[in-house]
Every structure is written in structure tokens, then in C-alpha cells.
Short mmCIF file of C-alpha atoms in Angstrom, two decimals:
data_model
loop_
_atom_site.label_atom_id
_atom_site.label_comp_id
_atom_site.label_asym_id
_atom_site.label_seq_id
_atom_site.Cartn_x
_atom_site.Cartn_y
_atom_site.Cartn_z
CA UNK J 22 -59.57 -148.36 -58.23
CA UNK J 23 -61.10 -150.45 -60.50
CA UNK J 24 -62.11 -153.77 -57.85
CA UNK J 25 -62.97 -151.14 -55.84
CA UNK J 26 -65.91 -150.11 -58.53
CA UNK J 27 -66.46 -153.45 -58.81
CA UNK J 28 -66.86 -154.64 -55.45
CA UNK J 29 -69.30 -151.87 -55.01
CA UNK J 30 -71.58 -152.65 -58.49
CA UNK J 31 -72.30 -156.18 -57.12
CA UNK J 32 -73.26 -155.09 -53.56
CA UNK J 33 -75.67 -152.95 -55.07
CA UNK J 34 -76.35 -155.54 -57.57
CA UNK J 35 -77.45 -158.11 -54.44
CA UNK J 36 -80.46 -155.97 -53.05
CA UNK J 37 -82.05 -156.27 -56.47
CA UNK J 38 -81.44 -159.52 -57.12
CA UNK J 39 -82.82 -160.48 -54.24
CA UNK J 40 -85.61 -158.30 -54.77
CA UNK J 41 -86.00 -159.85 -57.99
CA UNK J 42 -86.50 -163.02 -56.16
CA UNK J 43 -89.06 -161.73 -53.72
CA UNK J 44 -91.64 -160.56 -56.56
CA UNK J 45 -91.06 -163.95 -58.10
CA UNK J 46 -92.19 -165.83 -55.22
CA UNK J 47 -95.13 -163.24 -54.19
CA UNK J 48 -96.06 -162.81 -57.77
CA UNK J 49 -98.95 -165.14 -58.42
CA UNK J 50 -98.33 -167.64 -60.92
CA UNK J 51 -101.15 -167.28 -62.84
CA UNK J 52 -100.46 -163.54 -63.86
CA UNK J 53 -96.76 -163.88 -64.01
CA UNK J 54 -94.76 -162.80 -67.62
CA UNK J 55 -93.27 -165.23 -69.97
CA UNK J 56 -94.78 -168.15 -68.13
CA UNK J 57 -94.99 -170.27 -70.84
CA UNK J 58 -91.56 -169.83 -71.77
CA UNK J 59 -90.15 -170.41 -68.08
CA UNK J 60 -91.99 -173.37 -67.37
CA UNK J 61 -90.60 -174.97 -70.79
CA UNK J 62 -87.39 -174.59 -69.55
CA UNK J 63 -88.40 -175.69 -65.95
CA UNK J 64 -89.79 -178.50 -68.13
CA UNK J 65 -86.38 -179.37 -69.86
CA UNK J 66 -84.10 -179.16 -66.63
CA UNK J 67 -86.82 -181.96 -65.00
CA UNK J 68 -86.83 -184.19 -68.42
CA UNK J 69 -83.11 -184.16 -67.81
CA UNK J 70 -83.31 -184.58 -63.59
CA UNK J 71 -85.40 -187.63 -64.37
CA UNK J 72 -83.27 -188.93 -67.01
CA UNK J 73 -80.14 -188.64 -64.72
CA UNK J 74 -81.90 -190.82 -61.97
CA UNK J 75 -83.18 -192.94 -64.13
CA UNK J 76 -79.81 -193.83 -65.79
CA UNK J 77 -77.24 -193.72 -62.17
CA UNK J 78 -80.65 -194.68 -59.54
CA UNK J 79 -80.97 -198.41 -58.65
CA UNK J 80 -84.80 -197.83 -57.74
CA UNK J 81 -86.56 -200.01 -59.87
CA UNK J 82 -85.24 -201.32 -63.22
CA UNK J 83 -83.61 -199.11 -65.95
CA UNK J 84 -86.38 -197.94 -68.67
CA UNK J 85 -86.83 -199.61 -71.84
CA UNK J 86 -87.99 -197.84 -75.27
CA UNK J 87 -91.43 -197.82 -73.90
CA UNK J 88 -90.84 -196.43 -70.05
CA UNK J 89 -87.89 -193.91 -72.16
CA UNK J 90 -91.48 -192.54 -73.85
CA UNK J 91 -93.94 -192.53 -70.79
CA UNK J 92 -91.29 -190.67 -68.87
CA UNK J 93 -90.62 -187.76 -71.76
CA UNK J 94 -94.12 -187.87 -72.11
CA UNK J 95 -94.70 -187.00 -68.28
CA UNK J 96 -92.66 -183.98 -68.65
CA UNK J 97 -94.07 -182.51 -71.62
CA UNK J 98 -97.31 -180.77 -69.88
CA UNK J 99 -95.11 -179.17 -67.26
CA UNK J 100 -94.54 -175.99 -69.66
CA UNK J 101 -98.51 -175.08 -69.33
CA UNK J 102 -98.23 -175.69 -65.67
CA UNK J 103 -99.73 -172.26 -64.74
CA UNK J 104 -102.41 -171.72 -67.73
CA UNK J 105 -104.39 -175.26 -66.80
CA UNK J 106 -103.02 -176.66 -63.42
CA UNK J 107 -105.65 -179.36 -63.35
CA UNK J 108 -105.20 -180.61 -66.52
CA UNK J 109 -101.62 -180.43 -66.73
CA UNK J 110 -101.47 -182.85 -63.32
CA UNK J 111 -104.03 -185.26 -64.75
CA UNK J 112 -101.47 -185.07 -68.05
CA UNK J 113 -98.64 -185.98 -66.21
CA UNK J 114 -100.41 -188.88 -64.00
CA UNK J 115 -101.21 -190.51 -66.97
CA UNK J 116 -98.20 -191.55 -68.43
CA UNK J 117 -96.52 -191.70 -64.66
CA UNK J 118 -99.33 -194.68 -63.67
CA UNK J 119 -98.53 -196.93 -66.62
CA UNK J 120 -94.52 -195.94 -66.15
CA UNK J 121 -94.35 -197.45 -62.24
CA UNK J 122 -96.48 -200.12 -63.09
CA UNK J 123 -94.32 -201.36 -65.44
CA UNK J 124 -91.37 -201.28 -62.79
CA UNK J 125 -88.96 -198.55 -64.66
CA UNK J 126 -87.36 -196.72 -61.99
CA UNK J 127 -89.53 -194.77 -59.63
CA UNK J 128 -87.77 -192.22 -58.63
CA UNK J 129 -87.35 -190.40 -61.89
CA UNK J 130 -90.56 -189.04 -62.23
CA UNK J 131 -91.10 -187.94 -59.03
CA UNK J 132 -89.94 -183.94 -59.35
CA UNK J 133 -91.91 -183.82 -62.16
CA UNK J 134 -95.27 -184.98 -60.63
CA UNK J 135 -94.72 -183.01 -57.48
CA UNK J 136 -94.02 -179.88 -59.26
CA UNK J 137 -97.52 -180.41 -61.12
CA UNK J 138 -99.06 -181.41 -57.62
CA UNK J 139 -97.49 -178.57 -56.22
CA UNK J 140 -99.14 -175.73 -58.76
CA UNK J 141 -102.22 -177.64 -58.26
CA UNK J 142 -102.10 -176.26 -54.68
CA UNK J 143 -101.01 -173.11 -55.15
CA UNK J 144 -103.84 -172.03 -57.43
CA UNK J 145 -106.72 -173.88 -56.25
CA UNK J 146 -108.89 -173.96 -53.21
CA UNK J 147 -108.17 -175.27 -50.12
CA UNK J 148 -111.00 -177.84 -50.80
CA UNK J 149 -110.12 -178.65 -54.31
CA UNK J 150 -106.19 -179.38 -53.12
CA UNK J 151 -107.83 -181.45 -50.48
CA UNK J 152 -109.57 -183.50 -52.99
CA UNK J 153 -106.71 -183.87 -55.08
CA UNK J 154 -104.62 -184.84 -52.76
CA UNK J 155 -106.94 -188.00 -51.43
CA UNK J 156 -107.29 -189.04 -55.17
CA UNK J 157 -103.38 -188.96 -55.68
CA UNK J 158 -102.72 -191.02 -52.59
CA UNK J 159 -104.94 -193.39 -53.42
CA UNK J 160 -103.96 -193.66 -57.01
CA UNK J 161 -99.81 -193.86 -55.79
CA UNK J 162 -101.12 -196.33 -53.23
CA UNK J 163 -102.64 -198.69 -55.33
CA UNK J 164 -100.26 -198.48 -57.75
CA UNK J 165 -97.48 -199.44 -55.08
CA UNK J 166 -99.34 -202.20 -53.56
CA UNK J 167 -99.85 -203.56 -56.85
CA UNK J 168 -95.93 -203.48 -57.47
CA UNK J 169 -94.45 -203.19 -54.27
CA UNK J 170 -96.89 -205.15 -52.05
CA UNK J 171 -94.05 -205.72 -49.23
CA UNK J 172 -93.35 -201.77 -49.53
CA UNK J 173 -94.60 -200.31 -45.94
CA UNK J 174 -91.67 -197.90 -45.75
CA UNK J 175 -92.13 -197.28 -49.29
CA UNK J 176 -96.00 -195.84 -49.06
CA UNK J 177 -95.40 -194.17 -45.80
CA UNK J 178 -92.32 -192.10 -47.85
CA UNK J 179 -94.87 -191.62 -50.62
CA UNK J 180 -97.85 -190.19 -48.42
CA UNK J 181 -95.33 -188.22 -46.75
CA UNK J 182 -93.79 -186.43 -49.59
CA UNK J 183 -97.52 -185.75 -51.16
CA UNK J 184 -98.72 -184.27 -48.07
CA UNK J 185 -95.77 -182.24 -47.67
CA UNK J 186 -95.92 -180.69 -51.45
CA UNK J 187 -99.80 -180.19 -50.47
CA UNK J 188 -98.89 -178.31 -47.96
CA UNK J 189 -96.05 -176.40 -49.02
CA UNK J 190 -98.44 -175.41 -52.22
CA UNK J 191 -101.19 -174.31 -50.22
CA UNK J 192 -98.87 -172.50 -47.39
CA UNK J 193 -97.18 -170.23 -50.61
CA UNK J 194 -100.68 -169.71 -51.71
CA UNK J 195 -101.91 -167.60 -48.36
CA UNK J 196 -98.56 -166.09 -48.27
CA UNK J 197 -99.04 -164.83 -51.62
CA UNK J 198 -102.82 -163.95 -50.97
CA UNK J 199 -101.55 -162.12 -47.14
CA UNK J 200 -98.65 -160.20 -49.81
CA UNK J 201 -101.47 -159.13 -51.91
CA UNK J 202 -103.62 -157.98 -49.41
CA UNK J 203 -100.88 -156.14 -47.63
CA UNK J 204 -100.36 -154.39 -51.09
CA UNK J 205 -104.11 -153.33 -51.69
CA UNK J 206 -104.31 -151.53 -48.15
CA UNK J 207 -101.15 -149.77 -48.73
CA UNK J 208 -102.36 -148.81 -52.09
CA UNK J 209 -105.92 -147.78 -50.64
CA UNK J 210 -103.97 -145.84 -47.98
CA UNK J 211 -101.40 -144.05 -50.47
CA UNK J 212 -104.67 -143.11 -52.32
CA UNK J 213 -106.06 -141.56 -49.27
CA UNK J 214 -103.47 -140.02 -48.52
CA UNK J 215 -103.11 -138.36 -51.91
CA UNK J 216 -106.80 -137.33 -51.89
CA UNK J 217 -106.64 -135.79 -48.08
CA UNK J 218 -103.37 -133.65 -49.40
CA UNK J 219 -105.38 -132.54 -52.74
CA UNK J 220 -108.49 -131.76 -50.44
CA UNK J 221 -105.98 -129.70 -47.92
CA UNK J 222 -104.73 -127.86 -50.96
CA UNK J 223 -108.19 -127.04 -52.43
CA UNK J 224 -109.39 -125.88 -49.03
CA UNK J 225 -105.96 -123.71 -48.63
CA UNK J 226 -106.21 -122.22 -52.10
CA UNK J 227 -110.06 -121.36 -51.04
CA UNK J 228 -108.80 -119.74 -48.53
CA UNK J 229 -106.22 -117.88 -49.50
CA UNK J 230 -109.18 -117.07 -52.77
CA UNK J 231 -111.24 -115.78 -50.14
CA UNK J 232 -108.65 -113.62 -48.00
CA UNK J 233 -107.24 -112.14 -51.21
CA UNK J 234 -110.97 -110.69 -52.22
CA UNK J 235 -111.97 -109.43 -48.77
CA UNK J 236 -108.30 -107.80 -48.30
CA UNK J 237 -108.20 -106.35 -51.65
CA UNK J 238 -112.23 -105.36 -51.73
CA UNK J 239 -112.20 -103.66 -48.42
CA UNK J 240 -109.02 -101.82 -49.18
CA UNK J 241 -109.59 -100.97 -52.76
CA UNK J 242 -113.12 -99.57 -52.15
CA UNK J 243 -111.40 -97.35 -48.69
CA UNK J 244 -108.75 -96.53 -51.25
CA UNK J 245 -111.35 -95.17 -53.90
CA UNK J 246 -113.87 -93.19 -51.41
CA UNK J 247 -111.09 -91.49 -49.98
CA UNK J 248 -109.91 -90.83 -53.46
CA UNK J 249 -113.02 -89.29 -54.37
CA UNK J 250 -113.05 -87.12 -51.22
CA UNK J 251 -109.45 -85.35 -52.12
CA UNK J 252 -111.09 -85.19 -55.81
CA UNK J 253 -113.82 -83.47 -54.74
CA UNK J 254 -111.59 -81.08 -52.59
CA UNK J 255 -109.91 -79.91 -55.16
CA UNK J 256 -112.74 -79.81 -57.88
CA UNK J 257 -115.22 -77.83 -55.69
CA UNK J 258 -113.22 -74.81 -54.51
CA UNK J 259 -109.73 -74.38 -56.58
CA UNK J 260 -109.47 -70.45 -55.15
CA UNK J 261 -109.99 -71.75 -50.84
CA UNK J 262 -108.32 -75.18 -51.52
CA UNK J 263 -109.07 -77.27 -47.80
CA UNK J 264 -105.38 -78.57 -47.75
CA UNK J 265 -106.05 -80.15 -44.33
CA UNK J 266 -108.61 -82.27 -46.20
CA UNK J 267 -107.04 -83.24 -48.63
CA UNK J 268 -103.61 -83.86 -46.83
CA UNK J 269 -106.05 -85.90 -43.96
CA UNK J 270 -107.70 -88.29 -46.87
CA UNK J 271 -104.05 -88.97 -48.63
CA UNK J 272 -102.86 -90.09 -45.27
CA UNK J 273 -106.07 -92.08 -45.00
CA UNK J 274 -104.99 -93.75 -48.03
CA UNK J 275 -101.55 -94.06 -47.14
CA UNK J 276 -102.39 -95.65 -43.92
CA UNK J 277 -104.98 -98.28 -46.05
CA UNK J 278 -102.22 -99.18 -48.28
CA UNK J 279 -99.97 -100.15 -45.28
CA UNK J 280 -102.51 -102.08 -43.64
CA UNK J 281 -103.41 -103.30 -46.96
CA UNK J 282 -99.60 -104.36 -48.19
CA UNK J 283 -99.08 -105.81 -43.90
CA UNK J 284 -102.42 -108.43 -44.46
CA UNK J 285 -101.12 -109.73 -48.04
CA UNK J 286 -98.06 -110.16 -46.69
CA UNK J 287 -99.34 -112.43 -44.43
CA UNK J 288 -101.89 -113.94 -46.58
CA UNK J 289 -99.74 -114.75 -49.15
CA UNK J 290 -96.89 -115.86 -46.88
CA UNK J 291 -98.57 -119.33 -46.71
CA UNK J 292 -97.77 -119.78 -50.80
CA UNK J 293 -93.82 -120.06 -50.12
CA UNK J 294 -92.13 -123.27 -50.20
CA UNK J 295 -89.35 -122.20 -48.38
CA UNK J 296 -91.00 -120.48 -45.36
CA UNK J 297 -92.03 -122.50 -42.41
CA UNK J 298 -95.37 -124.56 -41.96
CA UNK J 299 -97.21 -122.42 -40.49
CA UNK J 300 -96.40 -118.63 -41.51
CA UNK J 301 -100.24 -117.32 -41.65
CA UNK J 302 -99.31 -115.11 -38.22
CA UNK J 303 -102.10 -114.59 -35.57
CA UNK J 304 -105.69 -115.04 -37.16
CA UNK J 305 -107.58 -111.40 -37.17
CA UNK J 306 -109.94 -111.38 -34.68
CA UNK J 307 -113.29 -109.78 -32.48
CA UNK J 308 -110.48 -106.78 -31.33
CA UNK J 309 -109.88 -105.52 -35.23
CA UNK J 310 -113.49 -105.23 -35.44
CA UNK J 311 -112.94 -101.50 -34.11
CA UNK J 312 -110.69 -100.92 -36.48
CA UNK J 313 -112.86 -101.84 -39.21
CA UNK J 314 -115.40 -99.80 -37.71
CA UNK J 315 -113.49 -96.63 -38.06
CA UNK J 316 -112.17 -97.08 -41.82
CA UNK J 317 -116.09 -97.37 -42.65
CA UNK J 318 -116.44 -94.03 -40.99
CA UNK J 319 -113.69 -92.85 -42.68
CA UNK J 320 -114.71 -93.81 -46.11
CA UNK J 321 -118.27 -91.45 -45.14
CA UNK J 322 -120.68 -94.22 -43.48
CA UNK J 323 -122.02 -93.66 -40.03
CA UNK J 324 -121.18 -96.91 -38.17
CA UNK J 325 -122.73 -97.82 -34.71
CA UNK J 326 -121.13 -100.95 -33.27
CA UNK J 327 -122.30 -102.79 -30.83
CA UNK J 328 -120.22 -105.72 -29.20
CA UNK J 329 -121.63 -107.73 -26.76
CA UNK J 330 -118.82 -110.73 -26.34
CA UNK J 331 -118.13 -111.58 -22.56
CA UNK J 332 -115.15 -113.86 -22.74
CA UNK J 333 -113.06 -114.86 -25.44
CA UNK J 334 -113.93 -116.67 -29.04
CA UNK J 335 -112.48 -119.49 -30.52
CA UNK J 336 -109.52 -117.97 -33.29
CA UNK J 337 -111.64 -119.60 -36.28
CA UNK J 338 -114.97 -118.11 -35.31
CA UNK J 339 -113.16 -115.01 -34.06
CA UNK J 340 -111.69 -114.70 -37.62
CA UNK J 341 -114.96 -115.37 -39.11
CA UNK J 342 -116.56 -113.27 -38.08
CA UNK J 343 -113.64 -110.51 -38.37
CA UNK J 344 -114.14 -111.12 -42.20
CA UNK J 345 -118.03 -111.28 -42.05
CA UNK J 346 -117.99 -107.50 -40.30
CA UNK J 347 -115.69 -106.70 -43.10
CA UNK J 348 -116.92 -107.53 -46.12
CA UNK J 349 -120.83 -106.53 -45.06
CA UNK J 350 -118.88 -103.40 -44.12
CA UNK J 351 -116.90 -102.84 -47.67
CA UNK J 352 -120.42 -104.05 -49.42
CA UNK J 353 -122.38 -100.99 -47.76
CA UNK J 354 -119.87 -98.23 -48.17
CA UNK J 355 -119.83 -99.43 -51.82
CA UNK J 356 -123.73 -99.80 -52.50
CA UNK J 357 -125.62 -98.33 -50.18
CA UNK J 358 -124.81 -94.85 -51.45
CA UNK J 359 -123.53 -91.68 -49.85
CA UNK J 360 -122.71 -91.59 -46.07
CA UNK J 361 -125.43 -94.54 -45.00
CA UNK J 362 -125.96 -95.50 -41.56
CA UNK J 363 -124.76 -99.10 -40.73
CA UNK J 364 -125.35 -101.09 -37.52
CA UNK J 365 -123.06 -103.62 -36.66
CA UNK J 366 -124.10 -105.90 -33.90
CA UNK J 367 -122.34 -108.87 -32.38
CA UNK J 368 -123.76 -110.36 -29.26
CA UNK J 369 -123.33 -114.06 -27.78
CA UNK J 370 -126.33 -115.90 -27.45
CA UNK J 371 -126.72 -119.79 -26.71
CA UNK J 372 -123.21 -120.47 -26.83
CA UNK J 373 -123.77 -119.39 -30.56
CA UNK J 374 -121.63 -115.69 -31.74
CA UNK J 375 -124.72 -114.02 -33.60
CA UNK J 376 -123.67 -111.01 -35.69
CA UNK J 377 -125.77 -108.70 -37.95
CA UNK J 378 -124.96 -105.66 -40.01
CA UNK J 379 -127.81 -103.49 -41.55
CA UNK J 380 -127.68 -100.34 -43.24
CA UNK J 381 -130.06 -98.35 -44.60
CA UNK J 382 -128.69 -97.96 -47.94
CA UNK J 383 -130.40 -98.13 -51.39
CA UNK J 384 -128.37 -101.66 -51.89
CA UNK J 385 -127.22 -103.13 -55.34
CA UNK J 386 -128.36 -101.87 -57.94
CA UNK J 387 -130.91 -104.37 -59.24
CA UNK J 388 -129.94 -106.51 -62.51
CA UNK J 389 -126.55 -106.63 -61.97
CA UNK J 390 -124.07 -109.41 -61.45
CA UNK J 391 -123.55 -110.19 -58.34
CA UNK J 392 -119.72 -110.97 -57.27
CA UNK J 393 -118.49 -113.36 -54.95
CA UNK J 394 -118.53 -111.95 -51.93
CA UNK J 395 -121.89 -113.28 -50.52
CA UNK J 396 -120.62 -116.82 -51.55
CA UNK J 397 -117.46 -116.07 -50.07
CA UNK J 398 -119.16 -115.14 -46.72
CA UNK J 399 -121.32 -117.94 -46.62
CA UNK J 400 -118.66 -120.46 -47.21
CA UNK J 401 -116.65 -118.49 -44.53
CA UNK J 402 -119.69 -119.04 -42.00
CA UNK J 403 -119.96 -122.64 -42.85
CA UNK J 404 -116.30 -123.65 -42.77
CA UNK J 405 -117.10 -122.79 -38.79
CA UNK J 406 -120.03 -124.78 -38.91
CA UNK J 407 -122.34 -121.58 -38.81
CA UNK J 408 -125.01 -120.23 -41.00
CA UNK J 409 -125.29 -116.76 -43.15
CA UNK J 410 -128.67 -114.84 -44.32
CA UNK J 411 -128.27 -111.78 -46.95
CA UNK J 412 -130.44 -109.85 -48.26
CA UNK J 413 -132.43 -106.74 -48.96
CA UNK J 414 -134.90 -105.73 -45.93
CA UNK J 415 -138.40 -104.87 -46.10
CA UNK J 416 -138.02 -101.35 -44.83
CA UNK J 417 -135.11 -100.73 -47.10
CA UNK J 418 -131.76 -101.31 -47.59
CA UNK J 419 -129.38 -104.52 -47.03
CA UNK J 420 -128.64 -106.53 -43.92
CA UNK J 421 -126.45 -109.63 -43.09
CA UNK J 422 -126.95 -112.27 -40.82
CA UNK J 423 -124.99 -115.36 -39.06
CA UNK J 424 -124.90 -117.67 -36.36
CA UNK J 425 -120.99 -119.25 -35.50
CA UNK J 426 -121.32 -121.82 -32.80
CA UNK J 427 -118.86 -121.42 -30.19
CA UNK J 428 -119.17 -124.95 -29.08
CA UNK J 429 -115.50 -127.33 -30.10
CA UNK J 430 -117.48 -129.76 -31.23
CA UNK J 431 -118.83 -127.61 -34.28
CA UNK J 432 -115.65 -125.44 -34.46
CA UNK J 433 -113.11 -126.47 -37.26
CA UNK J 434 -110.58 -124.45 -35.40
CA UNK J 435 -108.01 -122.93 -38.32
CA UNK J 436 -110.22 -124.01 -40.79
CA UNK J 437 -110.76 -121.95 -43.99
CA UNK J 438 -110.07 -118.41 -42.25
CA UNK J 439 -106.96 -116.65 -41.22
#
């Protein structure tokens, strides 16, 4: 059992070592943690690299007390390779120059002064790694030909291996640059797409906000007139109680609570994380306008409707404008006093749905609050793209107006109705 466990701890182990590795590499060098400390020790493990060639290498003689110094010295800068990559190289040159001129052994400093080259190019500027380069060719050149004047092979090896850390340096430094980049636009896309789900939220909860008051308005205002008509029933005439009345305006009520309870079902479906993604049902439409029509009369106004629609309506406008009728409809059988006479009129005109309910009603009753139900209908018209006008008229009472372009180009189908 137990290799078992541990066979399966080091396979999962591997992925994140090797991820590990990854961020090292992509991670630029300038920004990465405990620097200072790694390249110390990056410094030590070269010291002893180039003391190891130095002591078993037969290239160039063994190094006295003075080459033993300019070569420690050489390695010493390496550990603030990433804070001052300029100065570090220019640190290491300097003892390195004096050390092959005086013939020690040329290959031990070598890892050393390509790792500086080599952080050189992966910080700066193309141009700037291009400059350095020229200058540390030439330098290692004329050094050479000042020691080594028979050395073709020798210089041709040299320019070789500088070029090829130049390279190398400035190839990690777009990959790093092409990682970074990749990481900002899936960042910036993340972001967006955390911003488009909080704006789909807001707009659902808006929604739902504005189903919730025109369900519960309409039906609590049907609820109360009707009320008020079996109250008055059985108030007025105890001894020749109408018990067709009153049975006629508790089914009434009855029948508004069902209708009531079916639409916040359906309204509030859309709130359950376990139901499906797209539970809101068929959006209300131009054909419940009737029915709308007839629980006004019921609750004592005189509706006339008037529906001129010849074919059918986009669902979102339809629904619009389903809500529109209903709310202007709840708002006059609440203010506009007792039995008032309300026009309802939806025509198409211009490939625009233009509806209009008026009444004749004395309207809200001035100085008070209003509610939310004209900004409710007005954000209602726009999320179709359409306009609403409310207000009092000049020959009395209240009328509503909108405009809900048909056209697809205008029509959010779906969008802040249902």
C-alpha cells in the first residue's frame, strides 16, 4: 500500500514542479523574489565552475595569487545580476580583461561573463544588447590578438559563443514579453467576462424588480376593489343581503389570486439554481391584453380597447407592451376614482407598436410620492428601444404614451421583460 501512496505523491508532485519551472523562466528577472539571494548562490556554484577549470583545464597557464584574485573578483558582481545588469557586466569585464591578458587560463571565466552578458540581454533593448554586444567583441578580440595573435579558430569560437548568448538573452526576453502579454488579455478578458455576468445579473434582478411590482400592483389593487365591493354588499343592506354579489366578487378574487400565484410562479422561477436556464415560460403578450381589459372592468372602470395589430409582434415588444397596458390599467382603477372611463389604444404605425391609455379620472392626488411604477414603465419601454410619455392631460385626467419599434435592429428581443 504504502509505494503505492508513494508512487502516486511524486506523480502529482511532477506537474508542479514543472510548473514551478515554467513561472521561473516566464517570470521576469527583474521582479522575481529572493533575487539577491539566488544569484549569490548562482554566484558561488560559478566561483567554484571556474575554479574547477582552472585547476584540471590546460587552456592557458594555471593562475597565480594575482589571476586566483581577478578571477574571485569576476564572480563577485554576479549576485546583483538582476538589480544593475549593466553595471554588474562592466564589473565582471574588468577584472576578466586584466585576467586573459595575463595568460591564466581562459576558459574559467567564461560562464561567469556569459551569464552577466546574458542578463544584459534579457533586460535591455534590442538596441542596447546590440551595442553591447559590438563593444564585447571588440574588447575579447583585442584582447586575443594581443595574446593569441595566431588564434583564428580561437576568435571565431569566441564571436560565436557571444553572439549565441546575445541571442539566446534577447530570444527569452520576447518570450517572456509574448507570456506577459498573453497574461494581460486573458486577464482583460476574465474581467470582461466578470463585468458582462454582473451586468446580466443586474439587468435580471431589474427585471424580475419590475415583474414582481406590476404582478403584485395589478393584483393587489383587483384584490382590494373587489374587496370593497363585497364590503359594501354587506354594509349597505344587512336585511336583502345580494348573495349573488357578493359570492360573484369572492370568485373574482379567487380567480385574481390564481392568476396572481400562476405569474409569480413563473416570475420567480428564474431565481432557482436548480431549475433549468431558461424557466421564465412563454413571455405575456398582445392576446392577454383582453384579459386585462376585463379585470379593469371588473374592478368598476369602463374600458374601451381598441387593437389595431395586423400581424404578429416581436415577444419583447409584445411583452412590453402587455405590462405597459397593465400597469396604466392598475394606475387608473387606483387613482382615477370611482368607475372612470379608460381608453386603451394600440395601433401599428411606421413599423413602430404605438399604444396609449387615457382615462378621465381625477389622477394622483397632487403632493404625494410618487412610486415606481412610471420609472418602471419607462425603463420597460426603453429596454425595447422605445419611448414612454405620462402625464396629466389638459382636459383632465391621466394618459400614457409609447412608441416600441418593431424593427430587429432596435428590438433587444428577451430583454428586460417576461
Amino acid at each position: 500500500m504504502y509505494p503505492v501512496h508513494t508512487k502516486t505523491a511524486q506523480a502529482a508532485e511532477r506537474p508542479r514542479t514543472g510548473e514551478r519551472i515554467m513561472a521561473a523562466i516566464n517570470r521576469d528577472p527583474l521582479t522575481a523574489p529572493h533575487a539577491v539571494r539566488n544569484d549569490a548562490i548562482l554566484a558561488v556554484c560559478t566561483a567554484a565552475l571556474a575554479t574547477a577549470v582552472a585547476l584540471l583545464a590546460g587552456h592557458g597557464s594555471r593562475p597565480d595569487a594575482l589571476g586566483w584574485a581577478l578571477l574571485l573578483a569576476a564572480h563577485v558582481p554576479l549576485a546583483w545580476r538582476r538589480r544593475r545588469p549593466l553595471l554588474v557586466l562592466l564589473l565582471v569585464l574588468a577584472p576578466v580583461v586584466p585576467y586573459h591578458a595575463l595568460d591564466n587560463n581562459h576558459g574559467a571565466p567564461v560562464a561567469g561573463s556569459m551569464i552577466a552578458l546574458y542578463t544584459v540581454a534579457a533586460t535591455s533593448t534590442p538596441r542596447r544588447t546590440l551595442t553591447i554586444g559590438v563593444l564585447v567583441i571588440g574588447t575579447t578580440l583585442t584582447v586575443n590578438a594581443l595574446t593569441n595573435p595566431d588564434g583564428f579558430v580561437e576568435l571565431l569560437r569566441i564571436t560565436g559563443w557571444v553572439v549565441a548568448v546575445l541571442f539566446l538573452g534577447v530570444d527569452v526576453r520576447f518570450y517572456r514579453q509574448y507570456v506577459t502579454a498573453i497574461v494581460e488579455r486573458a486577464e482583460r478578458a476574465e474581467r470582461t467576462r466578470e463585468e458582462e455576468a454582473r451586468r446580466r445579473v443586474a439587468e435580471e434582478r431589474l427585471r424580475v424588480a419590475r415583474d414582481l411590482h406590476d404582478l403584485l400592483a395589478h393584483s393587489i389593487t383587483l384584490i382590494g376593489v373587489q374587496t370593497s365591493v363585497a364590503a359594501h354588499v354587506l354594509t349597505a343592506d344587512p336585511d336583502r343581503l345580494d348573495r349573488e354579489t357578493v359570492a360573484k366578487a369572492l370568485d373574482d378574487i379567487a380567480e385574481t389570486c390564481r392568476t396572481a400565484r400562476g405569474e409569480l410562479r413563473t416570475t420567480l422561477e428564474v431565481l432557482r439554481d436548480n431549475g433549468p436556464s431558461d424557466t421564465r415560460g412563454p413571455l405575456a403578450g398582445l392576446d392577454g391584453v383582453p384579459d386585462l381589459v376585463e379585470a379593469a372592468r371588473l374592478a368598476g372602470a369602463r374600458v374601451e380597447p381598441a387593437v389595431r395589430v395586423a400581424g404578429p409582434v416581436p415577444p419583447a415588444v409584445g411583452a412590453a407592451a402587455y405590462r405597459l397596458v397593465q400597469e396604466a390599467l392598475t394606475n387608473a382603477v387606483r387613482h382615477a376614482g370611482p368607475e372612470p372611463a379608460v381608453r386603451v389604444d394600440l395601433r401599428e404605425e411606421d413599423g413602430a407598436l404605438r399604444l396609449s391609455v387615457t382615462d378621465d379620472g381625477t389622477g394622483p392626488t397632487p403632493g404625494t410620492t410618487p412610486g415606481f411604477g412610471l420609472v418602471g414603465m419607462r425603463e420597460r419601454a426603453r429596454s425595447v428601444g422605445g419611448t414612454l410619455d405620462a402625464g396629466p392631460r389638459a382636459g383632465g385626467g391621466f394618459q400614457v404614451t409609447a412608441t416600441l419599434p418593431l424593427t430587429p435592429a432596435t428590438t433587444r428581443e428577451g430583454t428586460g421583460t417576461g
